[in-house]
Structure formats: structure tokens, C-alpha cells
PDB file of C-alpha atoms in Angstrom:
ATOM      1  CA  MET A   1      91.960 144.717  40.770  1.00  0.00           C
ATOM      2  CA  ARG A   2      89.498 144.855  43.648  1.00  0.00           C
ATOM      3  CA  ALA A   3      90.748 144.245  47.170  1.00  0.00           C
ATOM      4  CA  LEU A   4      89.247 144.302  50.653  1.00  0.00           C
ATOM      5  CA  ARG A   5      91.541 146.665  52.574  1.00  0.00           C
ATOM      6  CA  TYR A   6      91.684 148.825  55.662  1.00  0.00           C
ATOM      7  CA  GLU A   7      93.392 152.172  56.177  1.00  0.00           C
ATOM      8  CA  ARG A   8      93.532 152.047  59.981  1.00  0.00           C
ATOM      9  CA  PHE A   9      93.158 149.509  62.749  1.00  0.00           C
ATOM     10  CA  GLY A  10      89.627 149.026  64.048  1.00  0.00           C
ATOM     11  CA  PRO A  11      86.497 146.858  63.860  1.00  0.00           C
ATOM     12  CA  VAL A  12      86.087 145.224  60.452  1.00  0.00           C
ATOM     13  CA  SER A  13      82.593 146.686  60.017  1.00  0.00           C
ATOM     14  CA  GLU A  14      84.052 150.185  60.323  1.00  0.00           C
ATOM     15  CA  VAL A  15      87.389 150.013  58.521  1.00  0.00           C
ATOM     16  CA  ALA A  16      87.217 147.290  55.838  1.00  0.00           C
ATOM     17  CA  ARG A  17      86.307 148.511  52.333  1.00  0.00           C
ATOM     18  CA  TRP A  18      86.486 147.102  48.815  1.00  0.00           C
ATOM     19  CA  VAL A  19      88.719 149.375  46.747  1.00  0.00           C
ATOM     20  CA  GLU A  20      90.330 149.430  43.305  1.00  0.00           C
ATOM     21  CA  VAL A  21      94.123 149.056  43.321  1.00  0.00           C
ATOM     22  CA  ASP A  22      96.735 148.401  40.645  1.00  0.00           C
ATOM     23  CA  ASP A  23      97.055 144.857  39.391  1.00  0.00           C
ATOM     24  CA  PRO A  24     100.085 143.221  41.045  1.00  0.00           C
ATOM     25  CA  VAL A  25     102.979 142.178  38.825  1.00  0.00           C
ATOM     26  CA  PRO A  26     104.917 139.061  39.877  1.00  0.00           C
ATOM     27  CA  GLY A  27     108.613 139.532  40.472  1.00  0.00           C
ATOM     28  CA  PRO A  28     111.294 136.837  40.525  1.00  0.00           C
ATOM     29  CA  SER A  29     110.130 133.623  42.243  1.00  0.00           C
ATOM     30  CA  GLN A  30     106.562 134.975  42.546  1.00  0.00           C
ATOM     31  CA  VAL A  31     103.247 133.961  41.032  1.00  0.00           C
ATOM     32  CA  ARG A  32      99.978 135.829  40.670  1.00  0.00           C
ATOM     33  CA  VAL A  33      96.832 133.869  41.443  1.00  0.00           C
ATOM     34  CA  ARG A  34      93.339 134.754  40.272  1.00  0.00           C
ATOM     35  CA  VAL A  35      91.572 134.027  43.535  1.00  0.00           C
ATOM     36  CA  ALA A  36      88.453 131.865  43.389  1.00  0.00           C
ATOM     37  CA  TRP A  37      87.796 131.367  47.113  1.00  0.00           C
ATOM     38  CA  ALA A  38      89.224 132.821  50.305  1.00  0.00           C
ATOM     39  CA  SER A  39      88.686 131.143  53.661  1.00  0.00           C
ATOM     40  CA  ILE A  40      88.038 133.101  56.856  1.00  0.00           C
ATOM     41  CA  ASN A  41      90.102 132.606  60.018  1.00  0.00           C
ATOM     42  CA  PRO A  42      89.859 134.413  63.388  1.00  0.00           C
ATOM     43  CA  LEU A  43      93.372 135.743  62.864  1.00  0.00           C
ATOM     44  CA  ASP A  44      92.064 137.789  59.907  1.00  0.00           C
ATOM     45  CA  TRP A  45      89.842 140.104  61.954  1.00  0.00           C
ATOM     46  CA  LYS A  46      92.264 140.114  64.896  1.00  0.00           C
ATOM     47  CA  LEU A  47      94.913 141.587  62.614  1.00  0.00           C
ATOM     48  CA  VAL A  48      92.474 144.224  61.326  1.00  0.00           C
ATOM     49  CA  GLU A  49      91.788 145.244  64.921  1.00  0.00           C
ATOM     50  CA  GLY A  50      95.505 145.629  65.570  1.00  0.00           C
ATOM     51  CA  GLN A  51      96.174 142.508  67.599  1.00  0.00           C
ATOM     52  CA  PHE A  52      99.718 141.221  67.063  1.00  0.00           C
ATOM     53  CA  ARG A  53     100.538 144.546  65.392  1.00  0.00           C
ATOM     54  CA  TRP A  54     104.093 144.427  66.731  1.00  0.00           C
ATOM     55  CA  PHE A  55     104.770 141.041  65.154  1.00  0.00           C
ATOM     56  CA  ALA A  56     102.621 140.827  62.007  1.00  0.00           C
ATOM     57  CA  LYS A  57     103.134 142.497  58.637  1.00  0.00           C
ATOM     58  CA  SER A  58      99.531 143.748  58.673  1.00  0.00           C
ATOM     59  CA  LYS A  59     100.316 147.451  58.858  1.00  0.00           C
ATOM     60  CA  PRO A  60      97.572 149.604  57.293  1.00  0.00           C
ATOM     61  CA  PRO A  61      96.916 150.304  54.529  1.00  0.00           C
ATOM     62  CA  CYS A  62      96.730 146.566  54.139  1.00  0.00           C
ATOM     63  CA  GLY A  63      94.805 143.681  52.638  1.00  0.00           C
ATOM     64  CA  ILE A  64      92.978 140.962  54.569  1.00  0.00           C
ATOM     65  CA  GLY A  65      93.049 137.179  54.500  1.00  0.00           C
ATOM     66  CA  ALA A  66      95.619 134.397  54.536  1.00  0.00           C
ATOM     67  CA  GLU A  67      94.294 131.252  52.815  1.00  0.00           C
ATOM     68  CA  PHE A  68      92.875 130.939  49.318  1.00  0.00           C
ATOM     69  CA  SER A  69      92.444 128.826  46.211  1.00  0.00           C
ATOM     70  CA  GLY A  70      92.415 129.836  42.573  1.00  0.00           C
ATOM     71  CA  VAL A  71      94.238 129.702  39.255  1.00  0.00           C
ATOM     72  CA  VAL A  72      97.731 130.973  38.433  1.00  0.00           C
ATOM     73  CA  ASP A  73      97.496 133.657  35.747  1.00  0.00           C
ATOM     74  CA  ALA A  74     101.047 135.076  35.701  1.00  0.00           C
ATOM     75  CA  VAL A  75     104.489 134.001  36.888  1.00  0.00           C
ATOM     76  CA  GLY A  76     107.712 135.860  37.559  1.00  0.00           C
ATOM     77  CA  ALA A  77     111.211 135.174  36.380  1.00  0.00           C
ATOM     78  CA  GLY A  78     112.671 131.871  37.470  1.00  0.00           C
ATOM     79  CA  VAL A  79     109.333 130.149  38.156  1.00  0.00           C
ATOM     80  CA  ALA A  80     108.973 126.782  36.425  1.00  0.00           C
ATOM     81  CA  GLN A  81     106.140 125.476  38.568  1.00  0.00           C
ATOM     82  CA  PRO A  82     103.312 126.100  38.997  1.00  0.00           C
ATOM     83  CA  ALA A  83     102.588 127.101  35.426  1.00  0.00           C
ATOM     84  CA  VAL A  84     100.011 129.573  34.215  1.00  0.00           C
ATOM     85  CA  GLY A  85      96.606 127.872  34.343  1.00  0.00           C
ATOM     86  CA  ALA A  86      97.408 125.630  37.310  1.00  0.00           C
ATOM     87  CA  ARG A  87      94.744 125.216  40.007  1.00  0.00           C
ATOM     88  CA  VAL A  88      96.371 126.011  43.338  1.00  0.00           C
ATOM     89  CA  LEU A  89      95.768 126.512  47.033  1.00  0.00           C
ATOM     90  CA  GLY A  90      97.923 128.933  48.941  1.00  0.00           C
ATOM     91  CA  PHE A  91      98.836 130.665  52.173  1.00  0.00           C
ATOM     92  CA  ILE A  92     100.032 134.190  52.888  1.00  0.00           C
ATOM     93  CA  ASN A  93     101.786 134.107  56.247  1.00  0.00           C
ATOM     94  CA  PRO A  94     100.838 137.460  57.845  1.00  0.00           C
ATOM     95  CA  PHE A  95     103.869 137.279  60.140  1.00  0.00           C
ATOM     96  CA  GLN A  96     106.105 137.283  57.068  1.00  0.00           C
ATOM     97  CA  HIS A  97     104.136 139.095  54.331  1.00  0.00           C
ATOM     98  CA  PRO A  98     101.203 141.555  54.192  1.00  0.00           C
ATOM     99  CA  PRO A  99      97.897 139.623  53.995  1.00  0.00           C
ATOM    100  CA  GLY A 100      95.739 139.732  50.895  1.00  0.00           C
ATOM    101  CA  ALA A 101      93.587 136.688  50.101  1.00  0.00           C
ATOM    102  CA  LEU A 102      90.351 138.698  49.992  1.00  0.00           C
ATOM    103  CA  GLN A 103      91.109 140.285  46.640  1.00  0.00           C
ATOM    104  CA  THR A 104      90.745 139.340  43.010  1.00  0.00           C
ATOM    105  CA  HIS A 105      94.462 138.588  42.604  1.00  0.00           C
ATOM    106  CA  ALA A 106      97.002 137.420  45.181  1.00  0.00           C
ATOM    107  CA  LEU A 107     100.731 137.906  44.679  1.00  0.00           C
ATOM    108  CA  VAL A 108     102.719 135.236  46.535  1.00  0.00           C
ATOM    109  CA  ARG A 109     105.973 133.325  46.452  1.00  0.00           C
ATOM    110  CA  ALA A 110     105.818 130.294  44.193  1.00  0.00           C
ATOM    111  CA  ASP A 111     106.814 128.180  47.210  1.00  0.00           C
ATOM    112  CA  ASP A 112     103.675 129.311  49.056  1.00  0.00           C
ATOM    113  CA  VAL A 113     101.198 127.821  46.569  1.00  0.00           C
ATOM    114  CA  PHE A 114     100.548 124.159  45.917  1.00  0.00           C
ATOM    115  CA  GLU A 115      98.979 122.567  42.873  1.00  0.00           C
ATOM    116  CA  ALA A 116      95.525 121.206  43.565  1.00  0.00           C
ATOM    117  CA  PRO A 117      94.025 117.918  42.356  1.00  0.00           C
ATOM    118  CA  ALA A 118      91.301 118.467  39.777  1.00  0.00           C
ATOM    119  CA  GLN A 119      88.788 116.271  41.606  1.00  0.00           C
ATOM    120  CA  VAL A 120      88.650 118.488  44.738  1.00  0.00           C
ATOM    121  CA  ALA A 121      86.434 121.584  44.684  1.00  0.00           C
ATOM    122  CA  LEU A 122      88.242 124.888  45.069  1.00  0.00           C
ATOM    123  CA  ASP A 123      86.054 126.035  47.971  1.00  0.00           C
ATOM    124  CA  ALA A 124      87.146 122.963  49.967  1.00  0.00           C
ATOM    125  CA  LEU A 125      90.784 123.446  48.976  1.00  0.00           C
ATOM    126  CA  ALA A 126      90.740 127.007  50.331  1.00  0.00           C
ATOM    127  CA  THR A 127      90.221 125.658  53.861  1.00  0.00           C
ATOM    128  CA  LEU A 128      93.390 123.521  53.959  1.00  0.00           C
ATOM    129  CA  PRO A 129      96.416 125.879  53.940  1.00  0.00           C
ATOM    130  CA  VAL A 130      95.656 127.391  57.367  1.00  0.00           C
ATOM    131  CA  ALA A 131      92.942 125.483  59.207  1.00  0.00           C
ATOM    132  CA  GLY A 132      93.717 122.021  57.902  1.00  0.00           C
ATOM    133  CA  LEU A 133      97.480 122.344  58.270  1.00  0.00           C
ATOM    134  CA  SER A 134      97.089 123.930  61.712  1.00  0.00           C
ATOM    135  CA  ALA A 135      95.205 120.881  62.947  1.00  0.00           C
ATOM    136  CA  LEU A 136      97.796 118.471  61.555  1.00  0.00           C
ATOM    137  CA  GLN A 137     100.764 120.427  62.888  1.00  0.00           C
ATOM    138  CA  MET A 138      99.159 120.841  66.315  1.00  0.00           C
ATOM    139  CA  CYS A 139      98.917 117.060  66.478  1.00  0.00           C
ATOM    140  CA  ARG A 140     102.568 116.780  65.515  1.00  0.00           C
ATOM    141  CA  LEU A 141     103.616 119.281  68.195  1.00  0.00           C
ATOM    142  CA  ALA A 142     101.575 117.286  70.693  1.00  0.00           C
ATOM    143  CA  CYS A 143     103.222 114.025  69.575  1.00  0.00           C
ATOM    144  CA  VAL A 144      99.782 112.456  68.975  1.00  0.00           C
ATOM    145  CA  GLN A 145     100.039 108.716  68.338  1.00  0.00           C
ATOM    146  CA  ALA A 146      97.664 105.838  67.771  1.00  0.00           C
ATOM    147  CA  GLY A 147      95.945 104.695  70.926  1.00  0.00           C
ATOM    148  CA  GLN A 148      96.298 107.984  72.791  1.00  0.00           C
ATOM    149  CA  ARG A 149      93.501 110.070  74.288  1.00  0.00           C
ATOM    150  CA  VAL A 150      93.359 113.642  72.961  1.00  0.00           C
ATOM    151  CA  LEU A 151      91.179 116.572  74.026  1.00  0.00           C
ATOM    152  CA  VAL A 152      90.179 119.075  71.347  1.00  0.00           C
ATOM    153  CA  HIS A 153      88.944 122.232  73.067  1.00  0.00           C
ATOM    154  CA  GLY A 154      86.900 124.460  70.750  1.00  0.00           C
ATOM    155  CA  ALA A 155      86.081 121.640  68.359  1.00  0.00           C
ATOM    156  CA  ALA A 156      83.309 123.494  66.534  1.00  0.00           C
ATOM    157  CA  GLY A 157      85.627 126.069  64.957  1.00  0.00           C
ATOM    158  CA  GLY A 158      87.565 125.860  61.723  1.00  0.00           C
ATOM    159  CA  VAL A 159      90.768 124.408  63.182  1.00  0.00           C
ATOM    160  CA  GLY A 160      88.911 122.423  65.834  1.00  0.00           C
ATOM    161  CA  SER A 161      86.635 120.694  63.319  1.00  0.00           C
ATOM    162  CA  PHE A 162      89.724 119.584  61.400  1.00  0.00           C
ATOM    163  CA  ALA A 163      91.580 118.637  64.594  1.00  0.00           C
ATOM    164  CA  VAL A 164      88.976 116.080  65.700  1.00  0.00           C
ATOM    165  CA  GLN A 165      89.217 114.409  62.300  1.00  0.00           C
ATOM    166  CA  VAL A 166      93.028 114.507  62.205  1.00  0.00           C
ATOM    167  CA  VAL A 167      93.249 112.952  65.683  1.00  0.00           C
ATOM    168  CA  ARG A 168      91.019 110.127  64.505  1.00  0.00           C
ATOM    169  CA  ALA A 169      92.962 109.729  61.245  1.00  0.00           C
ATOM    170  CA  LEU A 170      96.122 109.256  63.324  1.00  0.00           C
ATOM    171  CA  GLY A 171      94.487 106.433  65.258  1.00  0.00           C
ATOM    172  CA  ALA A 172      93.942 108.303  68.520  1.00  0.00           C
ATOM    173  CA  SER A 173      90.619 108.907  70.260  1.00  0.00           C
ATOM    174  CA  ALA A 174      89.228 112.448  70.387  1.00  0.00           C
ATOM    175  CA  THR A 175      87.224 114.080  73.158  1.00  0.00           C
ATOM    176  CA  ALA A 176      85.698 117.344  71.959  1.00  0.00           C
ATOM    177  CA  THR A 177      84.321 120.429  73.675  1.00  0.00           C
ATOM    178  CA  GLY A 178      82.034 123.169  72.427  1.00  0.00           C
ATOM    179  CA  SER A 179      79.027 125.238  73.379  1.00  0.00           C
ATOM    180  CA  ALA A 180      75.577 123.740  73.871  1.00  0.00           C
ATOM    181  CA  ALA A 181      74.522 125.047  70.461  1.00  0.00           C
ATOM    182  CA  SER A 182      77.499 123.309  68.816  1.00  0.00           C
ATOM    183  CA  GLN A 183      76.929 119.801  70.165  1.00  0.00           C
ATOM    184  CA  ALA A 184      75.114 118.444  67.091  1.00  0.00           C
ATOM    185  CA  PHE A 185      77.817 119.845  64.801  1.00  0.00           C
ATOM    186  CA  ILE A 186      80.549 118.311  66.960  1.00  0.00           C
ATOM    187  CA  ALA A 187      78.810 114.923  67.083  1.00  0.00           C
ATOM    188  CA  ALA A 188      79.015 114.706  63.273  1.00  0.00           C
ATOM    189  CA  LEU A 189      82.828 114.890  63.529  1.00  0.00           C
ATOM    190  CA  GLY A 190      82.870 111.523  65.299  1.00  0.00           C
ATOM    191  CA  PRO A 191      84.552 112.171  68.679  1.00  0.00           C
ATOM    192  CA  GLN A 192      84.574 109.414  71.266  1.00  0.00           C
ATOM    193  CA  ALA A 193      83.099 111.830  73.816  1.00  0.00           C
ATOM    194  CA  GLN A 194      81.977 115.442  73.850  1.00  0.00           C
ATOM    195  CA  PHE A 195      81.175 118.073  76.468  1.00  0.00           C
ATOM    196  CA  ASP A 196      79.500 121.450  76.754  1.00  0.00           C
ATOM    197  CA  TYR A 197      82.361 123.455  78.230  1.00  0.00           C
ATOM    198  CA  ARG A 198      79.960 125.959  79.804  1.00  0.00           C
ATOM    199  CA  ALA A 199      77.883 123.317  81.565  1.00  0.00           C
ATOM    200  CA  GLN A 200      80.688 121.106  82.830  1.00  0.00           C
ATOM    201  CA  PRO A 201      84.056 122.154  84.320  1.00  0.00           C
ATOM    202  CA  PRO A 202      87.328 120.843  82.864  1.00  0.00           C
ATOM    203  CA  SER A 203      87.651 118.422  85.755  1.00  0.00           C
ATOM    204  CA  ALA A 204      84.579 116.588  84.393  1.00  0.00           C
ATOM    205  CA  TRP A 205      85.819 116.197  80.801  1.00  0.00           C
ATOM    206  CA  GLY A 206      87.315 112.757  81.310  1.00  0.00           C
ATOM    207  CA  GLY A 207      91.010 113.569  81.719  1.00  0.00           C
ATOM    208  CA  PRO A 208      93.853 113.206  82.132  1.00  0.00           C
ATOM    209  CA  PHE A 209      94.676 113.273  78.418  1.00  0.00           C
ATOM    210  CA  ASP A 210      97.878 112.507  76.554  1.00  0.00           C
ATOM    211  CA  ALA A 211      97.434 115.745  74.594  1.00  0.00           C
ATOM    212  CA  VAL A 212      95.265 118.855  74.774  1.00  0.00           C
ATOM    213  CA  LEU A 213      94.718 120.836  71.567  1.00  0.00           C
ATOM    214  CA  ASP A 214      93.379 124.234  72.592  1.00  0.00           C
ATOM    215  CA  CYS A 215      91.811 125.481  69.367  1.00  0.00           C
ATOM    216  CA  ALA A 216      90.238 128.420  71.203  1.00  0.00           C
ATOM    217  CA  THR A 217      93.423 129.399  73.104  1.00  0.00           C
ATOM    218  CA  ALA A 218      91.129 129.766  76.103  1.00  0.00           C
ATOM    219  CA  LEU A 219      92.149 127.271  78.780  1.00  0.00           C
ATOM    220  CA  ALA A 220      93.536 128.624  82.039  1.00  0.00           C
ATOM    221  CA  PRO A 221      96.884 127.275  83.305  1.00  0.00           C
ATOM    222  CA  ALA A 222      95.207 125.478  86.210  1.00  0.00           C
ATOM    223  CA  ASP A 223      92.779 123.777  83.816  1.00  0.00           C
ATOM    224  CA  ILE A 224      95.626 122.655  81.578  1.00  0.00           C
ATOM    225  CA  GLU A 225      97.373 120.957  84.483  1.00  0.00           C
ATOM    226  CA  THR A 226      94.104 119.271  85.486  1.00  0.00           C
ATOM    227  CA  LEU A 227      93.535 117.957  81.970  1.00  0.00           C
ATOM    228  CA  LEU A 228      97.040 116.764  81.052  1.00  0.00           C
ATOM    229  CA  ALA A 229      98.628 113.504  82.089  1.00  0.00           C
ATOM    230  CA  ASN A 230     102.259 113.529  83.191  1.00  0.00           C
ATOM    231  CA  GLY A 231     104.371 113.700  80.054  1.00  0.00           C
ATOM    232  CA  GLY A 232     101.456 115.123  78.083  1.00  0.00           C
ATOM    233  CA  HIS A 233     101.523 118.012  75.620  1.00  0.00           C
ATOM    234  CA  TYR A 234      99.385 121.162  75.490  1.00  0.00           C
ATOM    235  CA  VAL A 235      99.234 123.077  72.178  1.00  0.00           C
ATOM    236  CA  SER A 236      97.451 126.383  71.526  1.00  0.00           C
ATOM    237  CA  THR A 237      96.604 127.852  68.135  1.00  0.00           C
ATOM    238  CA  LEU A 238      97.971 131.309  68.980  1.00  0.00           C
ATOM    239  CA  PRO A 239     100.805 132.535  71.194  1.00  0.00           C
ATOM    240  CA  ARG A 240     100.024 133.954  74.612  1.00  0.00           C
ATOM    241  CA  PHE A 241     102.293 136.085  76.736  1.00  0.00           C
ATOM    242  CA  PRO A 242     104.335 135.501  78.776  1.00  0.00           C
ATOM    243  CA  GLY A 243     104.027 131.818  77.835  1.00  0.00           C
ATOM    244  CA  LEU A 244     105.495 132.379  74.387  1.00  0.00           C
ATOM    245  CA  LEU A 245     108.742 133.490  76.019  1.00  0.00           C
ATOM    246  CA  LEU A 246     108.723 131.312  79.138  1.00  0.00           C
ATOM    247  CA  ASP A 247     107.403 127.956  77.939  1.00  0.00           C
ATOM    248  CA  PRO A 248     110.594 126.826  76.156  1.00  0.00           C
ATOM    249  CA  LEU A 249     112.437 127.316  79.461  1.00  0.00           C
ATOM    250  CA  LEU A 250     109.722 126.001  81.783  1.00  0.00           C
ATOM    251  CA  ASN A 251     109.178 122.889  79.658  1.00  0.00           C
ATOM    252  CA  ARG A 252     112.558 121.638  80.885  1.00  0.00           C
ATOM    253  CA  LEU A 253     111.232 121.665  84.436  1.00  0.00           C
ATOM    254  CA  ARG A 254     107.586 120.648  83.950  1.00  0.00           C
ATOM    255  CA  GLN A 255     106.064 117.206  83.884  1.00  0.00           C
ATOM    256  CA  THR A 256     103.900 118.491  81.010  1.00  0.00           C
ATOM    257  CA  GLN A 257     104.944 120.362  77.859  1.00  0.00           C
ATOM    258  CA  HIS A 258     103.331 123.587  76.562  1.00  0.00           C
ATOM    259  CA  HIS A 259     103.599 124.786  72.962  1.00  0.00           C
ATOM    260  CA  ALA A 260     102.154 127.483  70.680  1.00  0.00           C
ATOM    261  CA  LEU A 261     101.608 126.603  67.033  1.00  0.00           C
ATOM    262  CA  ARG A 262     103.840 128.244  64.452  1.00  0.00           C
ATOM    263  CA  LEU A 263     102.262 127.256  61.178  1.00  0.00           C
ATOM    264  CA  GLU A 264     104.732 126.085  58.531  1.00  0.00           C
ATOM    265  CA  PRO A 265     103.098 125.232  55.192  1.00  0.00           C
ATOM    266  CA  ASN A 266     104.772 122.374  53.371  1.00  0.00           C
ATOM    267  CA  ARG A 267     103.911 120.030  50.540  1.00  0.00           C
ATOM    268  CA  ALA A 268     104.223 116.813  52.518  1.00  0.00           C
ATOM    269  CA  ASP A 269     101.610 117.883  55.061  1.00  0.00           C
ATOM    270  CA  LEU A 270      99.230 119.098  52.363  1.00  0.00           C
ATOM    271  CA  GLN A 271      99.657 115.807  50.524  1.00  0.00           C
ATOM    272  CA  THR A 272      98.734 113.987  53.738  1.00  0.00           C
ATOM    273  CA  LEU A 273      95.565 116.061  54.099  1.00  0.00           C
ATOM    274  CA  LEU A 274      94.660 115.558  50.442  1.00  0.00           C
ATOM    275  CA  ALA A 275      95.157 111.799  50.777  1.00  0.00           C
ATOM    276  CA  TRP A 276      92.842 111.731  53.795  1.00  0.00           C
ATOM    277  CA  LEU A 277      90.370 113.860  51.853  1.00  0.00           C
ATOM    278  CA  ALA A 278      90.434 111.329  49.026  1.00  0.00           C
ATOM    279  CA  ASP A 279      89.863 108.295  51.252  1.00  0.00           C
ATOM    280  CA  GLY A 280      87.146 109.937  53.343  1.00  0.00           C
ATOM    281  CA  ARG A 281      89.010 110.345  56.622  1.00  0.00           C
ATOM    282  CA  LEU A 282      88.893 114.132  56.285  1.00  0.00           C
ATOM    283  CA  GLN A 283      86.100 116.446  55.213  1.00  0.00           C
ATOM    284  CA  PRO A 284      86.241 120.249  55.320  1.00  0.00           C
ATOM    285  CA  ARG A 285      83.172 121.379  57.250  1.00  0.00           C
ATOM    286  CA  ILE A 286      82.085 124.468  55.315  1.00  0.00           C
ATOM    287  CA  THR A 287      78.978 125.888  56.968  1.00  0.00           C
ATOM    288  CA  ALA A 288      78.545 129.114  54.998  1.00  0.00           C
ATOM    289  CA  HIS A 289      79.450 130.451  51.555  1.00  0.00           C
ATOM    290  CA  PHE A 290      79.572 134.236  51.111  1.00  0.00           C
ATOM    291  CA  GLU A 291      79.826 136.406  48.029  1.00  0.00           C
ATOM    292  CA  ALA A 292      82.670 138.933  47.890  1.00  0.00           C
ATOM    293  CA  ALA A 293      80.361 141.840  48.704  1.00  0.00           C
ATOM    294  CA  ASP A 294      79.564 140.137  52.024  1.00  0.00           C
ATOM    295  CA  ALA A 295      83.168 139.426  53.030  1.00  0.00           C
ATOM    296  CA  ALA A 296      83.017 141.882  55.944  1.00  0.00           C
ATOM    297  CA  ARG A 297      79.906 140.083  57.184  1.00  0.00           C
ATOM    298  CA  ALA A 298      81.790 136.777  57.056  1.00  0.00           C
ATOM    299  CA  LEU A 299      84.573 138.276  59.154  1.00  0.00           C
ATOM    300  CA  ALA A 300      82.017 139.650  61.615  1.00  0.00           C
ATOM    301  CA  GLN A 301      80.378 136.226  61.884  1.00  0.00           C
ATOM    302  CA  SER A 302      83.762 134.714  62.691  1.00  0.00           C
ATOM    303  CA  LYS A 303      84.284 137.297  65.417  1.00  0.00           C
ATOM    304  CA  SER A 304      80.843 136.667  66.903  1.00  0.00           C
ATOM    305  CA  GLY A 305      82.011 133.329  68.264  1.00  0.00           C
ATOM    306  CA  HIS A 306      78.939 131.629  66.815  1.00  0.00           C
ATOM    307  CA  ALA A 307      80.519 130.433  63.575  1.00  0.00           C
ATOM    308  CA  ARG A 308      80.953 126.690  63.205  1.00  0.00           C
ATOM    309  CA  GLY A 309      83.346 124.975  60.842  1.00  0.00           C
ATOM    310  CA  LYS A 310      84.724 127.029  57.971  1.00  0.00           C
ATOM    311  CA  LEU A 311      83.379 130.172  56.317  1.00  0.00           C
ATOM    312  CA  VAL A 312      84.472 130.789  52.728  1.00  0.00           C
ATOM    313  CA  VAL A 313      84.101 133.786  50.419  1.00  0.00           C
ATOM    314  CA  ARG A 314      83.709 133.537  46.654  1.00  0.00           C
ATOM    315  CA  ILE A 315      86.071 136.056  45.084  1.00  0.00           C
ATOM    316  CA  GLY A 316      85.939 135.174  41.403  1.00  0.00           C
ATOM    317  CA  ASP A 317      85.566 132.603  38.657  1.00  0.00           C
ATOM    318  CA  ALA A 318      87.930 129.646  38.733  1.00  0.00           C
ATOM    319  CA  THR A 319      88.032 129.256  34.957  1.00  0.00           C
TER     320      THR A 319
END
């Protein structure tokens, strides 16, 4: 099979190459998926560069990519579902398994793929296992409820564009931030208010908020305290040190609570997202489709900070 891999840590443009490798063979409790689409996330290129190298399973030589959709074409011993031929979406947790969505076949645990409804396009499905679930689980960590006021910082990105919609689907009101160039994109997500974070300081964003979802993991501690109401929750998409170690202890003493997302794929959450997709409350905002040969360019666009919504890469035929 063909796989986008890297032999050493470094910039994607320098180290990522498509190579031929042996076809994977599913073992017990595993399935092999013929990948149709892979979705790009900032974590993908951060792992290639060596960030989180002490915690992730992305040790070169290694594949790239965590979320995908496709069709099961082989199953290992003990797997009853999904069956060969099933349309699925899936997630490879790079903190538990080596990544590898940007390749013609992905070998994953059967529990890490979920059968997909026939009426939803596979490119849209590929955006749910990481970005969509991240947004929903950030809201859960933040205890978002109907009637609350929620700030989504970095609303133009993949997780952020889902987060604004999830906040609204839960009955809360969303205030969204992004760059000046992203304001039209953000407006289409339907926030109650929006701000250019470069033009206006956090103190002018309309706080205090019941929850702050930091989808850029960029807010300073002083800004977080300015933005959060007493009893409010702050959630970031990625861990930061020393907060990852100290927050569980400090939360007992604070008037506000700080959390870092630890994504946990599960069927119930995906079913919630799919239900919202069906009734129109949720829409994956795919802004660019790339062919496999341009996968490195998609990763570079993600790193540039100018990407909006989701970027997806066509890997192969879904039939």
C-alpha cells in the first residue's frame, strides 16, 4: 500500500514522503479499512515536528493522520462487526497507537471505527471522529447547558467551527473569536456575537462567560480569569505544562475550573453528532479538498494558521 510517512522529526515539507509499504494484515479484534478520506488536524503536523514526542506513539518511521472514513475490506479473528464492506469513520489515537490515516489502508481496532449512515458523504464523515467529537466533549467538560453564555476562542478552525454549532445545538449562546480575515466565515456559523481577537482585547469580548472553549490553546492565564465568571469552566484542546499537572490540584482552590481535553471516541457521542447532522443543527465546514499527492500541502496549510474549517484529503475510492 501507499502511505505518507516520515523517517525523522522535522517540517512536513522536508520529511513527509509517500512510500510503498506492505499491506497491513488485521490481527484479532482489528479491522483494515480502505481509506477514502482523511481529515487534517493541527496535531498531525505537530507530531511530525516532534511535539509531544515523549507522550505520543508517533516515533519515526511513522505514518501521519488520525481521522478518516472509508470501507472495511478485511477483519481479524473475533470481529463480528463491522463486516467487510461496511462504510465507516474512524480515529487512530496517536497517544495510544502510531498514526496512519494518510495511507491507502488503515489498520485499527474494531472498537475504533463506527459504521456510517449511507446518506452522509464520506468526506463529511471524516471530519467527525476528531474535530466533531472534540467540540462536543469540550462542551461536556465545560458543563455547557441551555441558557449559558459560552466563548469559543479560535472559532474559524476545525474544532472551533464545530464548537460554535455544538454550543448552539445545546441551547447555549456562542460568542466567537477569530482573525479579521475569518469574520465572514465565523458569521456563517451563527454566533450571537463575534470579535476580531487582534483588534479587541479579551476584556472587550463581552464576558464574563459561563464557559470558555479555547480551540487555539492560546489564551493567557490572566485573560482566562478576565473572561470566566465565578464557577465557570475553561477547556483547551491540547494540554499545556505545567497546567496539565497542576490544574487538577488547583481546581480545588479556584473559583474557576481549568481542563485540557482528552478525546475519548464513543458511539453515543458520534450518534449525537450524526443526529444533529441529519436535522441540520450541525454542518461540517469543509473549505478545501486535496488529492493524496497534495497531502503535505494540506498539512502545511493547516500549519500556516490561515486554514478555516476542515481540510480533507482524498485517499482512494469508496466503492
